[in-house]
CSV table of C-alpha atoms and ligand atoms in Angstrom, one decimal:
chain,number,residue,atom,x,y,z
A,907,MET,CA,-5.4,6.6,1.7
A,908,GLY,CA,-9.1,7.2,0.8
A,909,SER,CA,-11.2,8.0,-2.0
A,910,GLU,CA,-8.9,10.9,-3.3
A,911,VAL,CA,-5.8,8.8,-4.1
A,912,PRO,CA,-6.3,6.9,-7.2
A,913,SER,CA,-5.7,3.2,-7.3
A,914,LEU,CA,-2.8,1.9,-9.5
A,915,SER,CA,-5.2,0.4,-11.8
A,916,SER,CA,-7.1,3.7,-12.2
A,917,VAL,CA,-3.8,5.5,-12.8
A,918,CYS,CA,-2.9,2.6,-15.5
A,919,ALA,CA,-6.2,3.4,-17.2
A,920,ILE,CA,-5.7,6.9,-17.3
A,921,LEU,CA,-2.1,6.4,-18.8
A,922,ASN,CA,-3.6,4.1,-21.5
A,923,GLN,CA,-6.3,6.6,-22.3
A,924,GLU,CA,-3.9,9.4,-22.4
A,925,GLU,CA,-1.9,7.5,-25.0
A,926,THR,CA,-4.9,6.5,-27.0
A,927,ARG,CA,-5.9,10.2,-27.0
A,928,LYS,CA,-2.6,11.4,-28.3
A,929,LYS,CA,-2.6,8.6,-31.0
A,930,ALA,CA,-6.3,9.9,-31.9
A,931,MET,CA,-4.9,13.5,-32.2
A,932,GLY,CA,-2.0,12.6,-34.3
A,933,VAL,CA,0.4,13.6,-31.4
A,934,GLU,CA,3.5,11.3,-31.5
A,935,CYS,CA,4.3,10.4,-28.0
A,936,LYS,CA,8.0,10.7,-27.7
A,937,THR,CA,9.9,9.0,-25.0
A,938,ILE,CA,13.2,10.5,-23.5
A,939,SER,CA,15.5,9.1,-26.2
A,940,THR,CA,19.0,7.6,-26.4
A,941,ASN,CA,21.0,10.8,-25.7
A,942,PHE,CA,19.0,11.3,-22.8
A,943,GLU,CA,21.1,11.0,-19.5
A,944,SER,CA,19.1,11.2,-16.2
A,945,ASN,CA,19.7,10.7,-12.5
A,946,ALA,CA,17.5,10.8,-9.7
A,947,LEU,CA,19.2,12.6,-6.8
A,948,MET,CA,19.0,12.3,-3.1
A,949,VAL,CA,20.0,15.7,-1.7
A,950,ASP,CA,20.6,16.6,1.7
A,951,ARG,CA,17.9,18.9,2.6
A,952,LYS,CA,19.6,20.3,5.8
A,953,LYS,CA,22.6,21.4,3.7
A,954,ASP,CA,20.5,22.6,0.7
A,955,ILE,CA,17.6,24.2,2.3
A,956,ASN,CA,18.5,27.7,2.2
A,957,LYS,CA,20.0,27.8,-1.4
A,958,GLN,CA,17.8,28.9,-4.3
A,959,PRO,CA,16.9,26.2,-6.7
A,960,LYS,CA,19.8,25.7,-9.1
A,961,VAL,CA,20.2,24.7,-12.6
A,962,ASN,CA,23.3,22.7,-13.6
A,963,LYS,CA,24.3,23.2,-17.1
A,964,MET,CA,25.8,20.1,-18.0
A,965,ALA,CA,25.1,16.6,-17.3
A,966,ASN,CA,28.4,15.8,-15.5
A,967,ASN,CA,27.9,18.8,-13.5
A,968,VAL,CA,26.3,16.9,-10.5
A,969,THR,CA,26.8,18.2,-6.9
A,970,SER,CA,28.9,15.9,-5.2
A,971,ASP,CA,27.3,15.5,-1.6
A,972,ILE,CA,24.5,13.5,-2.8
A,973,ASP,CA,23.7,10.0,-3.6
A,974,SER,CA,23.0,9.3,-7.2
A,975,VAL,CA,20.5,6.5,-8.2
A,976,PRO,CA,20.5,6.1,-12.0
A,977,LEU,CA,17.1,5.8,-13.6
A,978,ASP,CA,15.7,2.8,-15.4
A,979,THR,CA,15.5,2.9,-19.1
A,980,PRO,CA,13.3,5.5,-20.4
A,981,ILE,CA,9.8,4.1,-21.0
A,982,SER,CA,6.8,5.0,-22.9
A,983,VAL,CA,3.5,5.6,-21.7
A,984,GLY,CA,2.1,2.3,-22.6
A,985,GLN,CA,5.1,0.9,-20.8
A,986,LEU,CA,4.7,2.8,-17.8
A,987,ALA,CA,1.2,1.6,-17.6
A,988,LYS,CA,2.5,-1.8,-17.8
A,989,LEU,CA,5.0,-1.1,-15.2
A,990,LEU,CA,2.5,0.4,-12.8
A,991,GLN,CA,0.2,-2.9,-13.3
A,992,GLN,CA,3.5,-5.1,-12.5
A,993,LEU,CA,4.2,-3.0,-9.3
A,994,ASN,CA,1.1,-4.7,-8.0
A,995,GLN,CA,2.4,-8.0,-8.6
A,996,ARG,CA,5.8,-8.0,-7.0
A,997,ASP,CA,8.0,-6.0,-4.9
A,998,LEU,CA,10.6,-3.4,-6.1
A,999,ASP,CA,13.9,-3.5,-4.8
A,1000,HIS,CA,15.3,-0.4,-6.6
A,1001,MET,CA,13.8,3.0,-7.5
A,1002,ILE,CA,12.2,3.9,-10.7
A,1003,VAL,CA,11.3,7.4,-11.9
A,1004,PRO,CA,9.8,7.0,-15.2
A,1005,ILE,CA,9.6,10.3,-17.0
A,1006,VAL,CA,7.2,10.7,-19.9
A,1007,LEU,CA,7.1,13.4,-22.5
A,1008,ASN,CA,4.4,14.2,-24.5
A,1009,GLU,CA,6.4,16.0,-27.1
A,1010,PRO,CA,10.1,16.7,-27.3
A,1011,GLY,CA,11.2,18.9,-24.5
A,1012,TRP,CA,7.7,19.4,-23.1
A,1013,LEU,CA,7.2,18.3,-19.5
A,1014,SER,CA,4.4,19.1,-17.0
A,1015,LEU,CA,4.0,21.5,-14.4
A,1016,PRO,CA,2.3,20.1,-11.6
A,1017,ASP,CA,-0.7,22.3,-11.5
A,1018,GLU,CA,-1.7,21.6,-15.1
A,1019,GLY,CA,-4.5,19.0,-14.7
A,1020,ASN,CA,-2.5,16.6,-12.7
A,1021,GLN,CA,-5.2,15.0,-10.7
A,1022,PHE,CA,-2.8,13.4,-8.4
A,1023,ASN,CA,-1.7,16.6,-6.7
A,1024,HIS,CA,-4.4,16.8,-4.2
A,1025,HIS,CA,-3.3,13.9,-2.0
A,1026,ASN,CA,-4.3,14.6,1.4
A,1027,GLU,CA,-1.8,13.4,4.2
A,1028,GLN,CA,-4.5,13.1,6.7
A,1029,GLU,CA,-6.6,10.6,4.5
A,1030,ALA,CA,-7.6,7.6,6.3
A,1031,ASN,CA,-10.6,5.1,5.9
A,1032,GLY,CA,-12.3,5.9,9.3
A,1033,SER,CA,-12.1,7.4,12.5
A,1034,LEU,CA,-12.5,6.3,16.2
A,1035,SER,CA,-14.5,8.0,18.8
A,1036,ASN,CA,-11.7,10.1,20.1
A,1037,LYS,CA,-11.3,11.4,16.5
A,1038,LYS,CA,-8.2,9.4,15.7
A,1039,LYS,CA,-7.9,8.6,11.9
A,1040,VAL,CA,-7.1,5.0,11.2
A,1041,THR,CA,-6.5,2.8,8.2
A,1042,VAL,CA,-7.6,-0.8,8.8
A,1043,VAL,CA,-7.0,-3.8,6.7
A,1044,PHE,CA,-9.2,-7.1,7.6
A,1045,VAL,CA,-7.4,-10.4,7.5
A,1046,LEU,CA,-9.8,-13.2,6.9
A,1047,GLY,CA,-9.4,-16.9,5.9
A,1048,GLY,CA,-10.1,-20.3,7.4
A,1049,PRO,CA,-8.7,-21.6,10.7
A,1050,GLY,CA,-5.0,-22.3,10.2
A,1051,SER,CA,-4.8,-20.5,6.8
A,1052,GLY,CA,-1.8,-18.4,8.2
A,1053,LYS,CA,-3.5,-15.2,9.1
A,1054,GLY,CA,-1.3,-14.6,12.3
A,1055,THR,CA,2.0,-15.8,10.7
A,1056,GLN,CA,1.6,-13.3,7.6
A,1057,CYS,CA,0.4,-10.6,10.0
A,1058,ALA,CA,3.6,-10.8,12.0
A,1059,ASN,CA,5.5,-10.4,8.7
A,1060,VAL,CA,3.3,-7.4,7.8
A,1061,VAL,CA,4.0,-5.6,11.2
A,1062,GLN,CA,7.6,-6.0,10.6
A,1063,HIS,CA,7.8,-4.7,7.2
A,1064,PHE,CA,5.0,-2.2,6.9
A,1065,GLY,CA,4.5,-0.9,10.5
A,1066,PHE,CA,1.0,-1.9,11.1
A,1067,THR,CA,-0.3,-3.0,14.5
A,1068,HIS,CA,-1.7,-6.5,14.4
A,1069,LEU,CA,-5.0,-7.0,16.3
A,1070,SER,CA,-6.2,-10.7,16.4
A,1071,ALA,CA,-9.9,-11.0,17.5
A,1072,GLY,CA,-9.1,-14.5,18.8
A,1073,ASP,CA,-6.0,-13.1,20.8
A,1074,LEU,CA,-8.1,-10.4,22.2
A,1075,LEU,CA,-10.9,-12.8,23.3
A,1076,ARG,CA,-8.3,-15.1,24.9
A,1077,ALA,CA,-6.7,-12.4,26.7
A,1078,GLU,CA,-10.4,-11.2,28.0
A,1079,ILE,CA,-10.8,-14.9,29.4
A,1080,LYS,CA,-7.5,-14.8,31.1
A,1081,SER,CA,-8.1,-11.2,32.6
A,1082,GLY,CA,-11.1,-12.8,34.7
A,1083,SER,CA,-13.7,-10.5,32.9
A,1084,GLU,CA,-17.3,-11.3,33.6
A,1085,ASN,CA,-17.7,-12.4,30.0
A,1086,GLY,CA,-14.7,-14.9,30.4
A,1087,THR,CA,-16.7,-18.0,30.8
A,1088,MET,CA,-19.2,-17.3,28.0
A,1089,ILE,CA,-16.0,-16.6,25.5
A,1090,GLN,CA,-14.3,-19.8,26.7
A,1091,ASN,CA,-17.4,-21.7,26.1
A,1092,MET,CA,-17.9,-20.3,22.6
A,1093,ILE,CA,-14.3,-20.7,21.7
A,1094,LYS,CA,-14.6,-24.4,22.7
A,1095,GLU,CA,-17.5,-24.9,20.6
A,1096,GLY,CA,-16.0,-22.9,17.4
A,1097,LYS,CA,-18.8,-20.6,17.7
A,1098,ILE,CA,-18.7,-16.8,17.1
A,1099,VAL,CA,-18.6,-14.7,20.3
A,1100,PRO,CA,-21.2,-11.9,20.3
A,1101,SER,CA,-20.1,-8.8,18.3
A,1102,GLU,CA,-20.6,-6.2,21.0
A,1103,VAL,CA,-17.9,-8.0,22.9
A,1104,THR,CA,-15.4,-8.4,20.2
A,1105,VAL,CA,-16.0,-4.8,18.7
A,1106,LYS,CA,-15.5,-3.3,22.1
A,1107,LEU,CA,-12.0,-5.1,22.6
A,1108,LEU,CA,-11.1,-4.0,19.0
A,1109,GLN,CA,-12.1,-0.6,19.5
A,1110,ARG,CA,-10.3,-0.2,22.8
A,1111,ALA,CA,-7.0,-1.8,21.5
A,1112,MET,CA,-7.2,0.8,18.4
A,1113,GLN,CA,-7.6,3.7,20.8
A,1114,GLU,CA,-5.1,2.6,23.1
A,1115,SER,CA,-2.4,2.2,20.3
A,1116,ASP,CA,-0.3,5.1,19.2
A,1117,ASN,CA,-0.5,3.5,15.6
A,1118,ASP,CA,-2.9,4.5,13.1
A,1119,LYS,CA,-2.5,1.5,10.7
A,1120,PHE,CA,-4.3,-1.8,11.8
A,1121,LEU,CA,-4.3,-5.3,10.7
A,1122,ILE,CA,-7.5,-6.8,12.2
A,1123,ASP,CA,-7.2,-10.6,12.0
A,1124,GLY,CA,-10.1,-13.0,12.2
A,1125,PHE,CA,-12.5,-10.4,12.0
A,1126,PRO,CA,-15.3,-9.7,10.8
A,1127,ARG,CA,-16.2,-13.4,11.1
A,1128,ASN,CA,-19.9,-13.1,10.3
A,1129,GLU,CA,-22.4,-10.4,8.9
A,1130,GLU,CA,-23.0,-9.4,12.5
A,1131,ASN,CA,-19.4,-8.8,13.3
A,1132,ARG,CA,-19.2,-6.7,10.2
A,1133,ALA,CA,-22.3,-4.6,10.7
A,1134,ALA,CA,-21.4,-4.0,14.4
A,1135,PHE,CA,-18.0,-2.9,13.7
A,1136,GLU,CA,-19.2,-0.4,10.9
A,1137,LYS,CA,-21.9,1.1,13.0
A,1138,VAL,CA,-19.8,1.4,16.2
A,1139,THR,CA,-16.4,2.8,14.4
A,1140,GLU,CA,-17.7,4.0,11.1
A,1141,ILE,CA,-14.4,2.5,9.7
A,1142,GLU,CA,-14.4,0.9,6.4
A,1143,PRO,CA,-11.5,-1.3,5.8
A,1144,GLU,CA,-8.9,-0.2,3.2
A,1145,PHE,CA,-9.2,-3.8,1.8
A,1146,VAL,CA,-9.7,-7.3,2.9
A,1147,LEU,CA,-6.7,-9.7,2.7
A,1148,PHE,CA,-8.1,-13.3,2.1
A,1149,PHE,CA,-6.1,-16.4,2.6
A,1150,GLU,CA,-7.3,-19.2,0.5
A,1151,CYS,CA,-6.3,-22.6,1.6
A,1152,SER,CA,-7.5,-26.2,1.5
A,1153,GLU,CA,-9.1,-27.8,4.5
A,1154,GLU,CA,-6.6,-30.6,4.6
A,1155,GLU,CA,-3.7,-28.3,4.7
A,1156,MET,CA,-5.4,-26.2,7.4
A,1157,GLU,CA,-6.2,-29.1,9.4
A,1158,ARG,CA,-2.7,-30.4,9.3
A,1159,ARG,CA,-1.4,-27.0,10.3
A,1160,LEU,CA,-3.7,-26.6,13.2
A,1161,LEU,CA,-3.2,-30.3,14.4
A,1162,ASN,CA,0.7,-29.2,14.5
A,1163,ARG,CA,0.1,-25.7,15.8
A,1164,ASN,CA,1.2,-26.6,19.4
A,1165,GLN,CA,0.2,-23.6,21.2
A,1166,GLY,CA,-2.0,-25.4,23.6
A,1167,ARG,CA,-5.3,-24.0,22.2
A,1168,GLU,CA,-8.4,-25.7,23.6
A,1169,ASP,CA,-9.8,-25.5,20.0
A,1170,ASP,CA,-7.1,-26.9,18.1
A,1171,ASN,CA,-8.6,-30.6,18.4
A,1172,ILE,CA,-10.1,-32.5,15.5
A,1173,ASP,CA,-13.8,-32.0,16.8
A,1174,THR,CA,-13.6,-28.3,17.2
A,1175,ILE,CA,-11.4,-27.9,14.0
A,1176,ARG,CA,-14.3,-29.5,11.9
A,1177,LYS,CA,-16.9,-27.0,13.7
A,1178,ARG,CA,-14.7,-24.1,13.0
A,1179,PHE,CA,-14.4,-25.1,9.3
A,1180,LYS,CA,-18.4,-25.4,9.2
A,1181,VAL,CA,-18.7,-21.8,10.7
A,1182,PHE,CA,-16.1,-20.5,8.5
A,1183,LEU,CA,-17.8,-21.7,5.3
A,1184,GLU,CA,-21.5,-20.7,6.5
A,1185,SER,CA,-20.7,-17.4,8.2
A,1186,SER,CA,-17.2,-16.0,7.3
A,1187,LEU,CA,-17.2,-16.6,3.5
A,1188,PRO,CA,-20.3,-14.3,3.0
A,1189,VAL,CA,-18.6,-11.5,4.7
A,1190,VAL,CA,-15.6,-12.1,1.9
A,1191,GLU,CA,-18.1,-12.2,-0.8
A,1192,TYR,CA,-19.7,-8.9,0.6
A,1193,TYR,CA,-16.3,-7.0,0.3
A,1194,GLY,CA,-15.4,-8.9,-2.9
A,1195,ALA,CA,-18.8,-7.3,-4.4
A,1196,LYS,CA,-17.2,-3.9,-3.5
A,1197,GLY,CA,-13.8,-4.8,-5.1
A,1198,ARG,CA,-12.1,-4.8,-1.7
A,1199,VAL,CA,-10.8,-8.4,-1.5
A,1200,ARG,CA,-7.1,-9.3,-2.1
A,1201,LYS,CA,-7.0,-13.1,-2.6
A,1202,ILE,CA,-4.0,-14.9,-1.4
A,1203,ASP,CA,-2.8,-18.5,-2.3
A,1204,ALA,CA,-2.1,-19.4,1.2
A,1205,GLY,CA,-1.3,-23.1,0.6
A,1206,LYS,CA,2.3,-22.4,-0.3
A,1207,PRO,CA,5.1,-22.2,2.0
A,1208,ILE,CA,5.4,-19.2,4.4
A,1209,GLU,CA,8.0,-17.2,2.4
A,1210,GLU,CA,6.3,-17.5,-0.7
A,1211,VAL,CA,3.0,-16.5,0.7
A,1212,PHE,CA,4.6,-13.4,2.0
A,1213,GLU,CA,5.9,-12.4,-1.4
A,1214,THR,CA,2.5,-12.1,-2.4
A,1215,VAL,CA,1.2,-10.3,0.7
A,1216,LYS,CA,4.3,-7.9,0.5
A,1217,ALA,CA,3.3,-7.0,-3.3
A,1218,ILE,CA,-0.1,-6.1,-2.1
A,1219,PHE,CA,0.9,-3.9,0.7
A,1220,THR,CA,3.8,-2.1,-0.9
A,1221,PRO,CA,1.8,-0.3,-3.5
A,1222,ILE,CA,-0.8,1.0,-1.1
A,1223,SER,CA,1.5,1.9,1.7
A,1224,GLU,CA,4.3,3.6,-0.3
A,1225,LYS,CA,4.4,3.3,-4.0
A,1226,VAL,CA,1.2,5.2,-4.6
A,1227,LYS,CA,1.9,7.9,-2.2
A,1228,CYS,CA,5.4,8.2,-3.4
A,1229,TYR,CA,4.9,8.5,-7.2
A,1230,LEU,CA,2.2,10.9,-6.2
A,1231,ARG,CA,4.6,12.9,-4.3
A,1232,ILE,CA,7.2,12.9,-7.0
A,1233,SER,CA,4.5,14.0,-9.5
A,1234,LEU,CA,4.6,17.3,-7.5
A,1235,PHE,CA,7.9,18.2,-8.4
A,1236,VAL,CA,8.4,21.1,-10.8
A,1237,ILE,CA,10.5,20.1,-13.7
A,1238,SER,CA,12.1,22.9,-15.4
A,1239,ILE,CA,13.7,22.7,-18.9
A,1240,VAL,CA,15.9,25.4,-20.1
A,1241,ASP,CA,17.4,26.1,-23.5
A,1242,THR,CA,21.0,27.0,-23.7
A,1243,HIS,CA,20.3,30.5,-23.0
A,1244,ARG,CA,18.6,29.4,-19.7
A,1245,HIS,CA,15.2,30.4,-20.8
A,1246,THR,CA,12.6,28.1,-19.3
A,1247,ILE,CA,10.4,26.5,-21.8
A,1248,VAL,CA,8.4,24.2,-19.8
A,1249,LYS,CA,4.9,23.6,-20.9
A,1250,GLY,CA,2.8,20.5,-20.6
A,1251,GLY,CA,3.0,16.8,-20.1
A,1252,THR,CA,3.1,14.5,-17.1
A,1253,VAL,CA,5.8,13.2,-14.8
A,1254,PHE,CA,5.5,10.0,-12.7
A,1255,GLY,CA,7.8,8.4,-10.3
A,1256,CYS,CA,7.8,5.4,-8.3
A,1257,VAL,CA,10.0,4.3,-5.5
A,1258,ASP,CA,10.3,1.3,-3.5
A,1259,ALA,CA,8.7,0.9,0.1
A,1260,ALA,CA,12.0,1.1,1.9
A,1261,THR,CA,13.6,4.1,0.5
A,1262,ALA,CA,10.3,6.0,-0.3
A,1263,PRO,CA,9.7,7.7,3.3
A,1264,ALA,CA,13.4,8.9,3.1
A,1265,MET,CA,13.2,10.2,-0.3
A,1266,ALA,CA,9.9,11.7,-0.5
A,1267,ASN,CA,10.9,15.2,0.3
A,1268,ARG,CA,14.4,15.1,-0.7
A,1269,ILE,CA,14.4,13.8,-4.2
A,1270,SER,CA,15.4,15.9,-7.0
A,1271,ILE,CA,15.4,14.9,-10.6
A,1272,LYS,CA,18.0,15.9,-13.0
A,1273,MET,CA,17.9,15.5,-16.7
A,1274,CYS,CA,20.3,16.4,-19.0
A,1275,ARG,CA,21.3,16.6,-22.8
A,1276,MET,CA,17.6,15.6,-23.5
A,1277,LEU,CA,17.5,17.1,-27.1
A,1278,GLN,CA,20.0,18.5,-28.9
A,1279,ASN,CA,19.6,22.2,-28.3
A,1280,LEU,CA,18.3,21.7,-24.8
A,1281,GLN,CA,19.9,21.2,-21.4
A,1282,VAL,CA,17.7,20.3,-18.9
A,1283,ALA,CA,18.2,20.4,-15.2
A,1284,THR,CA,15.7,20.2,-12.5
A,1285,THR,CA,16.7,20.2,-8.8
A,1286,GLU,CA,15.2,21.0,-5.6
A,1287,ALA,CA,12.0,21.5,-7.2
A,1288,ALA,CA,8.8,22.0,-5.5
A,1289,GLY,CA,9.5,19.5,-2.9
A,1290,HIS,CA,9.8,22.1,0.0
A,1291,ASN,CA,6.3,21.8,1.0
A,1292,LEU,CA,5.8,18.2,0.7
A,1293,GLY,CA,6.4,17.6,4.4
B,2239,ADP,N1,2.4,-21.0,4.8
B,2239,ADP,C1,2.3,-22.1,5.7
B,2239,ADP,N2,2.9,-23.3,5.3
B,2239,ADP,C2,3.1,-24.2,6.4
B,2239,ADP,N3,2.6,-23.8,7.7
B,2239,ADP,C3,2.2,-22.5,8.0
B,2239,ADP,C4,2.0,-21.7,6.9
B,2239,ADP,N4,1.6,-20.4,7.6
B,2239,ADP,C5,1.3,-20.8,8.8
B,2239,ADP,N5,1.8,-22.1,9.1
B,2239,ADP,C6,1.8,-22.6,10.4
B,2239,ADP,O1,0.3,-23.2,10.7
B,2239,ADP,C7,-0.1,-22.8,12.0
B,2239,ADP,C8,-1.3,-22.1,11.6
B,2239,ADP,O2,-0.8,-20.6,11.4
B,2239,ADP,P1,-1.5,-19.5,12.1
B,2239,ADP,O3,-0.8,-18.3,11.2
B,2239,ADP,O4,-1.6,-19.5,13.3
B,2239,ADP,O5,-3.0,-19.6,11.4
B,2239,ADP,P2,-4.2,-18.7,11.6
B,2239,ADP,O6,-3.8,-17.4,12.3
B,2239,ADP,O7,-4.9,-18.5,10.2
B,2239,ADP,O8,-5.1,-19.7,12.4
B,2239,ADP,C9,1.1,-22.3,12.6
B,2239,ADP,O9,1.6,-23.4,13.3
B,2239,ADP,C10,2.1,-21.9,11.7
B,2239,ADP,O10,3.4,-21.8,12.0
B,2240,CDP,N1,-14.3,-12.3,15.4
B,2240,CDP,C1,-14.1,-13.4,16.2
B,2240,CDP,C2,-12.7,-14.2,16.2
B,2240,CDP,C3,-12.6,-15.2,16.8
B,2240,CDP,N2,-13.6,-15.7,17.5
B,2240,CDP,C4,-13.5,-17.0,18.4
B,2240,CDP,O1,-12.1,-17.2,18.6
B,2240,CDP,C5,-11.8,-18.5,18.0
B,2240,CDP,C6,-10.5,-18.6,17.4
B,2240,CDP,O2,-10.1,-17.6,16.5
B,2240,CDP,P1,-8.8,-17.3,15.9
B,2240,CDP,O3,-9.0,-16.1,14.9
B,2240,CDP,O4,-7.8,-16.9,17.1
B,2240,CDP,O5,-8.0,-18.6,15.2
B,2240,CDP,P2,-8.3,-19.3,13.8
B,2240,CDP,O6,-9.7,-20.0,14.1
B,2240,CDP,O7,-8.5,-18.4,12.8
B,2240,CDP,O8,-7.0,-20.3,13.9
B,2240,CDP,C7,-12.9,-18.8,16.7
B,2240,CDP,O9,-13.3,-20.1,16.5
B,2240,CDP,C8,-14.1,-17.9,17.7
B,2240,CDP,O10,-14.8,-19.0,18.5
B,2240,CDP,C9,-14.8,-14.9,17.7
B,2240,CDP,O11,-16.0,-15.6,18.2
B,2240,CDP,N3,-15.1,-14.1,16.9
């Protein structure tokens, strides 16, 4: 996920532009109409791998060894743009493969100006000294705003590894390291430990992990943390998850946290709030200016907060990737004599996070009886090289 993958908002903008362009050119944008019938099919690649792509003539002639997932109602370019915007807001629990036709019977071939075809699987937003490519999300917010709690949920649902700077520092104290006493004193006072210590711990944890996706929680806590991390690792965060919560609520939570932490007493808590306002908020502002902050209302109950968090992670982790992938599929349109008459247009598909990985290279799209004298079928398209 790097610069080559467009954000959903940029896709939406492109879609809207495309619709405006077509209107300006007097081309009516037809959506797949009422006598359209379509299915997205999950095929068993093991069974089908040696077969030639096949064209089924009739809608009902669907191969039976496959799971069939009905598509949503056909939608227009504008509706698709809206839908993509909504994907940012909430989670999807079913698959959507919107098909957009520029003109009756004309769909896109993937190579024709489809800017999403160049997705590089290796993309990430930085690398460690051992050349491991990684994706990093910083998780920031006041003490007690719920960072650790939500990180645990993200780990479960999205396969990230959670690295809490505070936990790493506390483990360092326990390990009897030479920095132990210094770290302990800083934590007791609610002060920020020098960056070289924390960055080294984070870097080591990332290198030792088999994972390549990290949630870095409670870091960077000040400008020095941020600059040191960037300099040492050359990693830019994918985005910054920022938990916003009132001091009263954070105080209540910390005083009830009951983890035996030396810094969860009212004196240190007040000092930590002050440090947060003076040193950590400017870091959030720094990333905000770069458009990288995803703000969360963290004052709500845990489950509600996670709904918002989930919606933020879902598009970046799977939805974008998957509609990009699906857009790589060749859609062929044949007339009644099986002459291929495919020309231009665009195809987009989105799937939910849970089914996406399984479907990414197995999906086929079948579209039938789209237009009176056309029978359209597409199976097993160009998915073979999607890995
Ligand atoms: N949304 C929430 N509503 C109520 N309590 C919460 C919420 N999120 C977390 N907590 C509780 O508040 C305390 C602090 O949460 P934690 O995740 O440790 O915060 P942080 O990592 O930001 O310091 C914990 O006891 C946790 O169970
Ligand atoms: N980047 C960091 C993170 C934590 N810390 C120290 O660790 C303490 C606890 O941080 P934490 O992230 O575990 O807990 P919260 O304060 O967010 O509840 C902080 O108050 C700092 O003293 C640090 O020095 N530098």
